[in-house]
Backbone as a ProteinNet text record, in pm:
[ID]
protein_1_A
[PRIMARY]
XXXXXXXXXXXXXXXXXXXXXXXXXXXXXXXXXXXXXXXXXXXXXXXXXXXXXXXXXXXXXXXXXXXXXXXXXXXXXXXXXXXXXXXXXXXXXXXXXXXXXXXXXXXXXXXXXXXXXXXXXXXXXXXXXXXXXXXXXXXXXXXXXXXXXXXXXXXXXXXXXXXXXXXXXXXXXXXXXXXXXXXXXXXXXXXXXXXXXXXXXXXXXXXXXXXXXXXXXXXXXXXXXXXXXXXXXXXXXXXXXXXXXXX
[TERTIARY]
6066.7	6137.4	6174.4	6155.9	6201.5	6351	6425	6570.3	6622.8	6738.7	6802.4	6830.1	6822.4	6845.7	6985.6	7084.7	7220.1	7292.1	7404.2	7475.5	7507.6	7478.3	7510.7	7431.5	7329.2	7249.2	7102.1	7024.5	6881.6	6809.2	6709.8	6635.6	6523.9	6477	6371.3	6241.3	6221.2	6099.4	6093.4	6205.4	6210.7	6188.6	6253	6237.6	6091.4	6025.1	5885.3	5797.2	5823.9	5744.2	5756.3	5880	5901.9	5839.4	5846	5797.8	5648.5	5573.1	5428.3	5374	5460.6	5414.3	5387.2	5281.3	5260.6	5380.1	5391.6	5508	5548.8	5460.1	5501.7	5543.8	5465.7	5499.5	5631.8	5657.5	5782.6	5900.3	5884	5991.2	6017	5907.6	5923.7	5975	5952.9	5999.3	6147.1	6210.4	6352.1	6373.9	6292.9	6301.9	6444.1	6486.1	6623.6	6648.6	6763.5	6795.6	6807.2	6749.1	6748.4	6751.4	6789.3	6793.8	6731.1	6638.7	6574.7	6666.8	6704.8	6788.4	6704.5	6586.8	6499.5	6356.8	6265.6	6123.9	6043	6011	5948.8	5808.8	5707.3	5568.7	5509.8	5579.5	5539	5421.5	5373.8	5263	5305.2	5430.3	5475.7	5525.8	5517.9	5565.9	5452.2	5484	5383.5	5348.1	5223.8	5181.7	5257.8	5289.5	5364.4	5501.9	5588.3	5723.5	5793.8	5848.9	5913.5	6042.3	6070.7	6194.9	6313	6430.1	6550.5	6630.7	6695	6786.1	6726.8	6594.4	6531	6494.7	6441.3	6398.9	6294.1	6313.9	6219	6221.4	6321.6	6331.4	6454.8	6451.8	6572.3	6681.2	6805.5	6914.5	6922.5	6865.2	6864.7	6753.3	6707.8	6607.7	6657.2	6666.7	6713.6	6622.9	6682.3	6604.8	6510.5	6532.3	6448.1	6323.9	6307.5	6188	6115	5991.4	5916.3	5896.5	5911.9	5888.9	5795.3	5668.3	5563	5487.5	5469.4	5387.6	5241.6	5162.4	5022.8	4932.4	4805.2	4702.9	4667.6	4717.2	4694.3	4553.6	4497	4359.6	4356.5	4467.9	4475.7	4467.3	4352.6	4336	4441.1	4496.3	4592.1	4725.7	4757.4	4881.4	4868	4977.8	4970.5	4975.7	5005.2	5008.9	4868.5	4859.8	4728.9	4667.5	4737.2	4676.9	4777	4905.1	5001.2	5106	5150.2	5251.4	5338.3	5447.5	5536.1	5506.8	5466.6	5440.4	5567.1	5616.9	5738.7	5703.7	5727.3	5700	5825.1	5814.2	5929.6	5894.4	5997.3	5972.1	5994.7	6008	6022.4	6155.7	6256.9	6390.5	6452.8	6578	6640.7	6715.6	6703.3	6775.7	6682.6	6722.5	6648.8	6682.8	6595.3	6619.6	6575.8	6632.4	6608.8	6590.9	6513.1	6516	6601.9	6708.9	6807.6	6787.5	6758.2	6740.5	6863.3	6942.3	7056.3	7019.2	7098.6	7068.5	7128	7058.7	7107.1	7247.7	7325.1	7459.9	7555.1	7519.5	7601.8	7623.8	7525.8	7537.5	7552.1	7638.8	7661.9	7704.7	7608.2	7644	7721.5	7819.2	7897.8	7890.2	7818.4	7799.6	7659.9	7621.5	7485.7	7389.3	7264.5	7161.8	7097.3	7068.3	6989.8	6867.1	6749.1	6624	6560.6	6538.2	6475.1	6332.5	6234.5	6094	6026.3	5926.9	5848.3	5718.1	5614.3	5488.9	5485.9	5461.5	5470.1	5339.6	5279.9	5160.5	5197.9	5182.1	5227.4	5126.9	5053.6	4968.6	5055.6	5003.2	5077.7	5109.8	5228.1	5273.3	5392.5	5406.4	5521.9	5635	5756.4	5874.6	5955.7	5932.7	5987.7	6123.2	6212.6	6345.8	6371.5	6420.7	6463.2	6603.3	6700.4	6840.2	6885.7	6973.4	7036.4	7186.4	7243.9	7384	7450.5	7577.6	7649.9	7612.1	7659.4	7635.8	7722.6	7661.8	7737	7789.6	7738.7	7787.2	7701.1	7744.2	7667	7758.3	7872.2	7967.5	7930.3	7864.6	7831.1	7689.5	7676.7	7544.5	7496.3	7445	7385	7258.2	7190.3	7070.7	7002.3	6944.6	6870.9	6743.5	6630.2	6500.7	6432.8	6385.5	6305.6	6166.5	6064.5	5925.8	5877.4	5859.9	5839.1	5697.6	5682.4	5553.4	5451.5	5493.2	5399.3	5384.3	5438.1	5409.4	5517.8	5640.6	5748.7	5839.3	5884.2	5980.8	6114.5	6217.5	6350.1	6453.4	6546.9	6649.1	6788	6878.8	7020.3	7102.4	7223.3	7315.7	7457.5	7554.3	7693.4	7728.9	7648.8	7676.9	7581.2	7471.5	7368	7336.5	7354.1	7329.6	7183.1	7092.8	6949.7	6872.4	6769.2	6686.9	6543.7	6448.2	6306.9	6259.3	6181.8	6123	5974.8	5918	5775.8	5706.7	5576.7	5498.3	5393.6	5327.7	5223.5	5105	4988.3	4867.3	4857.1	4793.3	4775.6	4701.4	4758.1	4694.3	4715	4802	4829	4933.2	4915.9	5018	5113.3	5242.2	5344.2	5408.4	5412.7	5487.1	5622	5726	5859.8	5947.3	6027.1	6127.2	6255	6365.9	6498	6581.7	6625.7	6705	6849.8	6934.8	7076.7	7154.4	7215.8	7306.9	7446	7492.6	7616.8	7740.3	7725	7837.1	7855.9	7745.9	7752.7	7753.4	7721.6	7710.6	7605.2	7484.9	7373	7251.6	7151.7	7025.1	6911.6	6809.5	6686.6	6574.5	6488.7	6384.6	6247.2	6161.6	6026.1	5928.3	5828.6	5723.3	5589.4	5512.5	5381.6	5390.8	5496.3	5510.9	5565	5597.6	5647	5792.7	5877.7	6017.4	6025.3	6059.1	6069.1	6213.3	6306.7	6448.4	6516	6551.4	6621.3	6754.6	6813.8	6941.3	7042	7089.8	7179.5	7292.2	7409	7522.4	7489.8	7544.7	7530.4	7667.1	7669.3	7794.7	7887.6	8015.3	8110.1	8226.6	8219	8328.7	8329.3	8408.5	8431	8325.4	8243.7	8144.5	8022	7950.8	7830.3	7705	7590.5	7461.6	7435.3	7412.8	7397.2	7293.1	7223.4	7126.3	7026.4	6906.1	6801.6	6764	6769.3	6733.6	6594	6501.7	6368.6	6359.1	6328.1	6327.1	6237.6	6238.8	6164.5	6254.7	6231.1	6314.1	6259.7	6341.2	6305.5	6185.8	6151.9	6039.4	5905.9	5909.1	5788	5685.8	5559.5	5450.8	5351.9	5379	5290	5367.5	5309	5380.2	5375.1	5464	5463.8	5445.7	5382.2	5357.7	5426.6	5497	5571.8	5529.1	5513.2	5480.9	5558.4	5565	5625.1	5762.7	5850.1	5988.9	6059.7	6105.9	6165.8	6293.4	6397.7	6523.6	6559.2	6581.7	6611.7	6745.3	6826.3	6957.5	6955.4	6996.2	7009.2	7158.4	7221.4	7365.4	7396.6	7523.5	7562.1	7532.6	7495.5	7463.1	7580.4	7702.9	7817.7	7844.6	7779.5	7794.1	7736.4	7636.2	7568.7	7612.2	7717.4	7756.1	7828.4	7892.7	7971	7917.6	7932.5	7899.8	7761.4	7677.1	7541.2	7514.8	7618.3	7599	7595.2	7542.5	7544.3	7687.5	7735.4	7874.8	7904.2	8023.1	8064.4	8083.6	8049.4	8066.1	8213.4
-746.7	-658.1	-528.4	-416.5	-288.2	-280	-258.9	-257.3	-116.5	-84.3	44.6	58.6	182.4	205.3	159.7	188.6	140.8	146.6	78.6	71.3	209.7	229.5	353.9	473.5	455.1	566.7	530.5	619.5	597.5	719.6	701.7	818.1	851.2	974.6	1018	944.6	900.7	827.3	698.1	626.6	503.4	531.3	635.6	672.2	702.9	777.1	813	689.4	593.8	471.9	396.1	379	305.5	377.8	509.9	587.4	572.7	553.2	549	406.7	306.8	170.8	145.9	65.2	27.3	-52.7	-64.4	-127	-260.9	-365.2	-496.3	-491.6	-418.6	-409.3	-337.8	-237.5	-164.3	-257.1	-343.7	-436.7	-532.3	-586.9	-680.5	-612.2	-480.6	-408.8	-375.1	-415.2	-384	-237.8	-183.8	-41.1	-5.1	110.6	152.7	189.7	151.6	193.5	344.6	405.6	551.8	599.9	727.6	793.1	930.7	963.2	1094.1	1196.5	1298.1	1405.4	1520.7	1539.7	1649.8	1612.3	1630.9	1603.4	1704.5	1814.3	1927.3	1949.7	1914.1	1937.2	2059.2	2111.4	2228.4	2200.7	2075.7	2044.4	2055.7	2025.7	2030.9	2166.9	2265.5	2400.2	2486.7	2575.8	2668.9	2772	2817.9	2923.1	3051.4	3125.1	3249.2	3236.6	3335.5	3330.9	3200.6	3132.8	3004.9	3027.3	2935.1	2943	2899.1	2904.6	2861.7	2766.1	2670.5	2581.1	2454.7	2444	2325.3	2225.7	2108.5	2009.1	2066.5	2045.8	2094.6	2244	2311.5	2457	2496.1	2614.5	2662.5	2696.3	2697.9	2740.5	2891.8	2958.3	3104.8	3154.8	3277.2	3345.5	3487.1	3526.4	3661	3766.3	3877.7	3983.9	4053.3	4037.4	4107.4	4028.2	3907.2	3829.7	3793.5	3748.3	3687.9	3540.9	3454.7	3311.2	3269.2	3250.1	3236.4	3106.2	3030.9	2910.3	2952.4	2912.2	2954.8	2833.6	2852.8	2754	2775.9	2689.2	2710	2664.5	2733.7	2705.9	2662.9	2607.8	2568.7	2417.1	2362.9	2216.8	2146.7	2217.5	2152.9	2125.6	2198.9	2169.6	2033.9	1960.4	1821.2	1802.7	1908.2	1897.7	1892	1866.1	1855.6	1993.3	2084.1	2216.8	2329.4	2301	2409	2413.6	2534.3	2554.9	2672.7	2692.2	2805.5	2915.2	3030.9	3147.8	3233.5	3260.2	3339.7	3469.5	3581.2	3713.5	3799	3921.2	4010.1	4147.4	4219.3	4352.7	4463.5	4423.4	4519.4	4592	4533.9	4592.6	4559.1	4594.2	4581.5	4450.4	4356.2	4230.4	4112.3	3996.7	3874.1	3822.9	3739	3682	3537.3	3461.6	3317.7	3266.4	3157.5	3069.8	2950.8	2924.9	2824	2697.7	2587.6	2458.1	2371.6	2344.3	2254.5	2117.1	2017	1881	1853.4	1775.4	1747.7	1688.4	1723.7	1671.7	1725	1838.7	1897.2	1799.8	1713.3	1615.3	1685.9	1631.1	1686.2	1572.9	1492.2	1380.6	1427	1344.6	1376.1	1269.4	1158.3	1054.4	996.7	905	853.9	954.6	952.5	1044.6	1117.9	1245.2	1324.8	1376.2	1353.6	1399.3	1503.8	1622.4	1733.1	1747.1	1746.2	1758	1868.2	1931.6	2033.2	2055.9	2095.1	2141.8	2293.5	2362.3	2508.7	2565.7	2656.7	2728.7	2875.1	2926.5	3062.5	3139.5	3231.3	3319.4	3411.8	3457.7	3555.5	3676.8	3730.3	3844.7	3811.3	3682.6	3639.2	3598.1	3608.1	3563	3474.5	3344.5	3247.1	3196.1	3170.8	3119.4	2993.3	2889.4	2768.1	2734.7	2739.8	2713	2586.4	2510.5	2394.3	2419.7	2412.6	2447.5	2346	2369.5	2286.6	2326.6	2250.8	2283.5	2401.1	2498.5	2608.3	2711.1	2712.9	2810.7	2813	2890.9	2903.7	2909.1	2839.3	2840.4	2741.1	2630.7	2525.4	2545.6	2594.3	2615.6	2486.3	2396.8	2274.4	2304.4	2411.6	2449.3	2568.6	2652.5	2771.3	2780.6	2760	2766.9	2898.7	2967.7	3088.9	3063.4	3089	3084.1	3228.1	3283.5	3427.4	3469.1	3599.6	3657.1	3652.1	3614.6	3606.7	3464.3	3365.5	3226.6	3149.4	3198.2	3127.5	3055.1	2936.5	2860.9	2864.8	2914.1	2929.3	2862.1	2791.2	2716.6	2761.8	2768.8	2782.4	2707.2	2670	2603.6	2634.6	2565.1	2595.2	2567.8	2485.2	2451.7	2516.5	2572.6	2628.2	2770.2	2865.2	3005.5	3029.1	2986.6	3005.7	2925.2	2854.4	2777.9	2773.8	2781.9	2780.2	2636.9	2616.3	2485.9	2482.2	2595.3	2601.4	2709.4	2694	2795	2727	2806.8	2753.8	2849	2798.8	2879.8	2949.7	3065.4	3141.6	3056.9	3046.6	2970.6	2820.7	2775.2	2632.6	2588.6	2467.9	2410	2327.4	2345.9	2272.3	2169.6	2044.8	1941	1927.3	1966.7	1974.1	1861	1801.6	1702.5	1728.4	1738.3	1756.3	1634.2	1559.7	1439.2	1466.5	1478.1	1504.3	1373.1	1338.6	1224.8	1278.8	1254.3	1315.4	1248	1126.6	1060.7	1115.4	1129.2	1181.9	1333.9	1398	1543.9	1594.2	1535.7	1577.8	1603.6	1673	1695.5	1672.5	1604	1580.4	1652.4	1723.4	1805.2	1753.6	1730.2	1681.7	1778.9	1822.2	1909.7	1842.3	1822	1756.7	1622.2	1547	1413.5	1407.1	1521.4	1526.7	1571.4	1499.2	1539.7	1661.9	1775.6	1898.9	1929.9	1861.4	1873.8	1739.9	1665.9	1538.7	1561.3	1453.6	1463	1542.9	1651.2	1744.4	1783.2	1821.8	1857.2	1972.1	1963.5	2070.2	2093.2	2138.1	2165.4	2044.2	2066.1	1955.4	1962.3	2049	2064.5	1960.1	1985.6	1887.6	1889.9	1994	2005.5	1920.1	1880	1801.3	1885.7	1816.9	1883	1885.5	2005.4	2014.1	2111.3	2183.3	2282.6	2315.9	2351.6	2401.8	2541.7	2636.3	2775.2	2801.6	2848.6	2889.7	3040.2	3112.8	3258.1	3326.4	3458.4	3541.5	3655.5	3700.5	3805.1	3942.2	4043.2	4181	4233.7	4170.9	4219.1	4162.2	4081.7	4015.6	4115.2	4094.9	4175	4088.7	3960.6	3871.7	3753.4	3676.5	3564.7	3437.6	3345.3	3209.5	3113.8	3000.5	2901.6	2770.4	2712.8	2589.1	2486.6	2362.7	2253.9	2129.3	2034	1903.5	1914	1989.3	1995.7	1868.8	1790.8	1661.6	1641.7	1592.5	1559.8	1416.3	1333.3	1191.8	1158.2	1081.6	1040.8	892.6	860	723.1	694.5	622.3	597	514.5	514.5	431.6	284.6	211.8	70.5	-6.9	28.9	-49.9	-34.6	62.5	75.7	-45.4	-109.9	-224.9	-356.2	-351.6	-469.5	-572.9	-531.5	-623.9	-630.2	-746	-758.9	-811.6	-832	-878.7	-1011.8	-1068.1	-1192.8	-1310.6	-1422.4	-1544	-1592.6	-1617.1	-1660.2	-1787.5	-1795.4	-1915.9	-2029.4	-2151.6	-2265.3	-2289.3
449.3	542.1	472.4	542.7	490.4	513.8	407.1	415.9	397.2	458	430	281.8	231.5	89.9	50.9	132.4	111.1	245.8	255.8	383	435.9	566.5	636.5	588.2	504.2	456.7	475.7	535.7	550	499.8	413.9	364.8	462.2	459	550.6	523.3	399.2	366.7	446.7	454.6	532.3	679.3	729	869.5	900.3	810.4	831.5	833.1	741.9	737.1	868.3	916.2	1040.8	1159.3	1160.3	1274.1	1294.3	1184.7	1195.9	1206.4	1203.9	1223.9	1371.2	1403.3	1543	1592.8	1726.4	1786.4	1728.2	1728.8	1678.5	1532.5	1449	1307.5	1287.8	1372.1	1360.3	1389.7	1488.7	1522	1407.1	1347.4	1237.6	1112.6	1100.8	982.3	991.5	1099.5	1112.2	1143	1235.6	1266	1305.2	1263.6	1283.8	1429.6	1486.4	1622.8	1628.2	1731.1	1736.3	1880.1	1896	2025.7	2011.9	2102.9	2100.5	2165.8	2090	2142.9	2196.3	2137.8	2179.4	2145.3	2239.9	2215.3	2294.6	2230.7	2297.6	2243	2322.1	2282.2	2351.6	2452.3	2531	2623.8	2628	2717.8	2863.9	2893.6	3031.2	3075.5	2987.3	3019.9	3073.2	3164.8	3217.1	3110.8	3112.9	3020.9	3051.1	2945.9	2961.1	2899.5	2921.6	2864.7	2903.3	2804.5	2832.1	2911	3003.1	3077.4	2992.5	3048.4	2978	3065.5	2998.7	3067.4	3124	3129.5	3184.3	3075.9	3115	3016.7	2921.7	2792.9	2694.2	2672.4	2728.5	2715.8	2635	2573.3	2505.2	2606.2	2558.5	2647	2653.2	2552.6	2552.1	2461.9	2487.9	2405.4	2380.4	2254.6	2221.3	2282.9	2321.2	2384.6	2287.3	2156	2058.3	2020.4	2075.7	2045.5	2174.4	2156.8	2265.5	2231.5	2329.4	2312.8	2425	2391.3	2491.2	2471.9	2578.8	2573.9	2582.9	2483.5	2476.3	2457.4	2491.9	2458.9	2312.7	2227.2	2084.1	2046.2	1950.1	1906.3	1760.8	1713.7	1573.1	1564	1524.2	1522	1437.5	1339.4	1250.3	1317.4	1425.4	1496.5	1564.4	1569.6	1612.3	1763.2	1836.6	1981.7	2039.4	2169	2232.9	2250	2317.4	2331.6	2352.5	2367.5	2390.4	2279.6	2251.7	2148.5	2189.5	2117.8	2143	2041.7	2093	2008.4	2005	1884.9	1869.6	1799.4	1867	1811.9	1814.1	1761.7	1748	1801.9	1848.6	1902.8	1799.8	1671	1560.1	1560.9	1624.6	1617.2	1482	1464.4	1332.8	1312.3	1404.9	1390.9	1415.7	1361.5	1387.7	1526.9	1581.9	1713.8	1719.4	1815.2	1819.8	1962	1971.7	2087.9	2047.3	2122.6	2084.1	2167.4	2099	2164.3	2135.6	2239.9	2226.1	2281.1	2246.6	2287.8	2425.8	2508.8	2644.4	2643.1	2744.2	2755.2	2650.7	2589.7	2483.6	2368.7	2343.7	2235.4	2101.4	2017.7	1884.1	1790.9	1741.7	1654.8	1531.4	1491.8	1373.4	1267.2	1296.5	1196.5	1212	1123.6	1124.3	1063.3	1109.5	1061	1177.5	1157.8	1251.9	1178	1235.9	1175.5	1266.8	1212.8	1285	1233.7	1324.6	1286.1	1366.5	1306.3	1376.3	1301.1	1375.8	1316.9	1331.1	1221.1	1218.6	1165.7	1243.1	1198	1183.3	1063.2	1036.8	951.4	1010.7	930.4	845.7	732.5	652.4	739.6	720.2	798.8	884.8	919.6	997.9	904.1	952.5	877.6	971.2	959.7	1052.7	1004.7	1101.4	1071.2	1153.2	1087.7	1156.7	1108.5	1200.3	1166.9	1238.8	1174.8	1237.3	1241.3	1362.8	1382.9	1476.4	1508.5	1604	1746.6	1843.6	1983.5	2025.7	2091.9	2150.6	2053.6	1931.9	1834.7	1710.1	1611.9	1488.4	1367	1373.9	1263	1153.9	1192.2	1096.6	1044.7	922.4	863.4	799	883.7	831.9	753.1	787.9	714.3	776	690.2	733.9	651.3	717.2	650.3	683.3	580.1	597.5	542	623	576.3	575.7	457.8	445.3	480.7	496.9	534.4	422	300.1	187.4	136.3	209.5	176.2	105.4	102.7	33.8	133	94.1	172.9	100.5	168.4	107.4	196.8	134.4	207.2	165.3	260.9	227.7	331.1	292.8	384.3	339.4	395.1	364.3	218.9	150.6	10.7	-87.6	-38.5	-125.4	-81.3	-172.5	-137.6	-103.8	-190.6	-167.7	-270.9	-225.7	-317.8	-266.4	-358.4	-321.7	-301.4	-195.3	-167.6	-201.1	-243.9	-273.8	-192.6	-174.7	-103.7	-16.5	67.9	154.4	154.1	195	199.6	334.1	335.2	458.4	562	680.8	786.7	778.7	689.8	675.9	778.2	832.2	918.2	833.8	855.5	782.1	874.3	830.9	901.3	832.4	902.2	844	896.4	807.1	846.3	767.8	839.6	778.8	814.5	712.9	735.5	697.5	799.2	777.1	779.6	667.9	661.2	692.6	813	858.3	799.6	747.7	681.1	539.9	467.8	331.5	328	442.6	450.8	350.7	362	278.8	366.8	310.7	379	280.6	327.5	252.4	326.4	253.3	315.6	274.7	375	351.7	416.5	340.8	391.3	365.7	471.1	460.8	389.4	419.2	364.1	223	165.1	26.8	27.4	-43.1	-54.3	-146.2	-90	-168.4	-207.1	-144.6	-181.4	-154.6	-261	-241.3	-171.3	-124.2	-53.6	-134.6	-76	-144	-49.8	-104.4	-19	75.6	195.8	294.2	359.4	482	553.2	548.6	521.4	506.2	603.9	703.6	798.2	908	1010.6	1116.8	1226.5	1234.2	1340.7	1311	1417.3	1400.7	1415	1429.8	1451.6	1601.4	1657.5	1801.7	1852.1	1761.2	1808.1	1698.3	1742.1	1652.5	1699.2	1607.8	1636.1	1579.6	1663.7	1619.8	1636.8	1529.6	1541.3	1441.4	1448.3	1353.9	1309.5	1186.9	1128.8	1165.1	1136.3	1172.3	1094.9	979.9	900	946.7	1051	1099	1153.8	1116	1172.2	1249.8	1258	1331.8	1385.1	1477.5	1539.1	1454.6	1488.2	1435	1552.3	1526.6	1631	1594.5	1692.1	1670.3	1774.3	1729.9	1821.7	1779.2	1871.8	1844.3	1780.4	1842.1	1797.2	1844.9	1749.1	1783.2	1701.9	1768.7	1701.6	1737.9	1636.3	1655.9	1591.3	1663.9	1612.8	1578	1456	1408	1388.9	1481.9	1469.4	1345	1302.1	1187.6	1215	1111.7	1127.6	1184.8	1144.3	1189.5	1338.3	1403.7	1548.1	1619	1554.3	1613.8	1549.8	1467.5	1391.2	1476.3	1586	1667.2	1809.9	1868.9	2010.3	2038.9	1935.1	1957.6	1886.6	1821.9	1750.6	1848.1	1801	1881.4	1895.4	2017.1	2034.5	1957.2	1903.3	1831.4	1930.7	1891.3	1983.8	2012.3
[MASK]
+++++++++++++++++++++++++++++++++++++++++++++++++++++++++++++++++++++++++++++++++++++++++++++++++++++++++++++++++++++++++++++++++++++++++++++++++++++++++++++++++++++++++++++++++++++++++++++++++++++++++++++++++++++++++++++++++++++++++++++++++++++++

């Protein structure tokens, strides 16, 4: 049996292993109880500028960017044929499409895993931020993928740190595993842990939104597909009430 690394803590490696097991094997492996907070493949969205406020849509899109559902032609992206193209109007500020969780959900304990497939030709400067619901005070994490191939991370506990680089035209499979009890984040790119669990935001707010955007220095678009957020409640949430009744 695959066991949790320690009580109330699950690493992204374990989550990834369970996620890719077929159904019966996943059950026998003791797959972790989970709830999908966001699962946006863009297949159900109409081509053109993405709407706001509906299922699988951002709650808002900055006026300085374009967020367009397109027929993507990049085989490396994991979606079937549609993706979100994010471009910039060359103004002096960054802009975002903000995806909040349904029902204003904002977990404060357990684990939250944010995943996305990102295709970025050189020239784009992509931003992915993780914040609380309805605001941007809690810097759980801010990822910058630069126009020359560098991945840089910062959060409430880390000013700036390099995660490595990528090749022009490469698709990146990103996973961010937030342990909300320990207030740490583990970062995985293309199946490789590029940043072990490290301290992040330590305040009272939870994780409630993913910001997808581009910076003012962008000269080309970025493409995002399969944006998924999964919540793994604390193990002790399931510890009572499911045992066999005592005789």
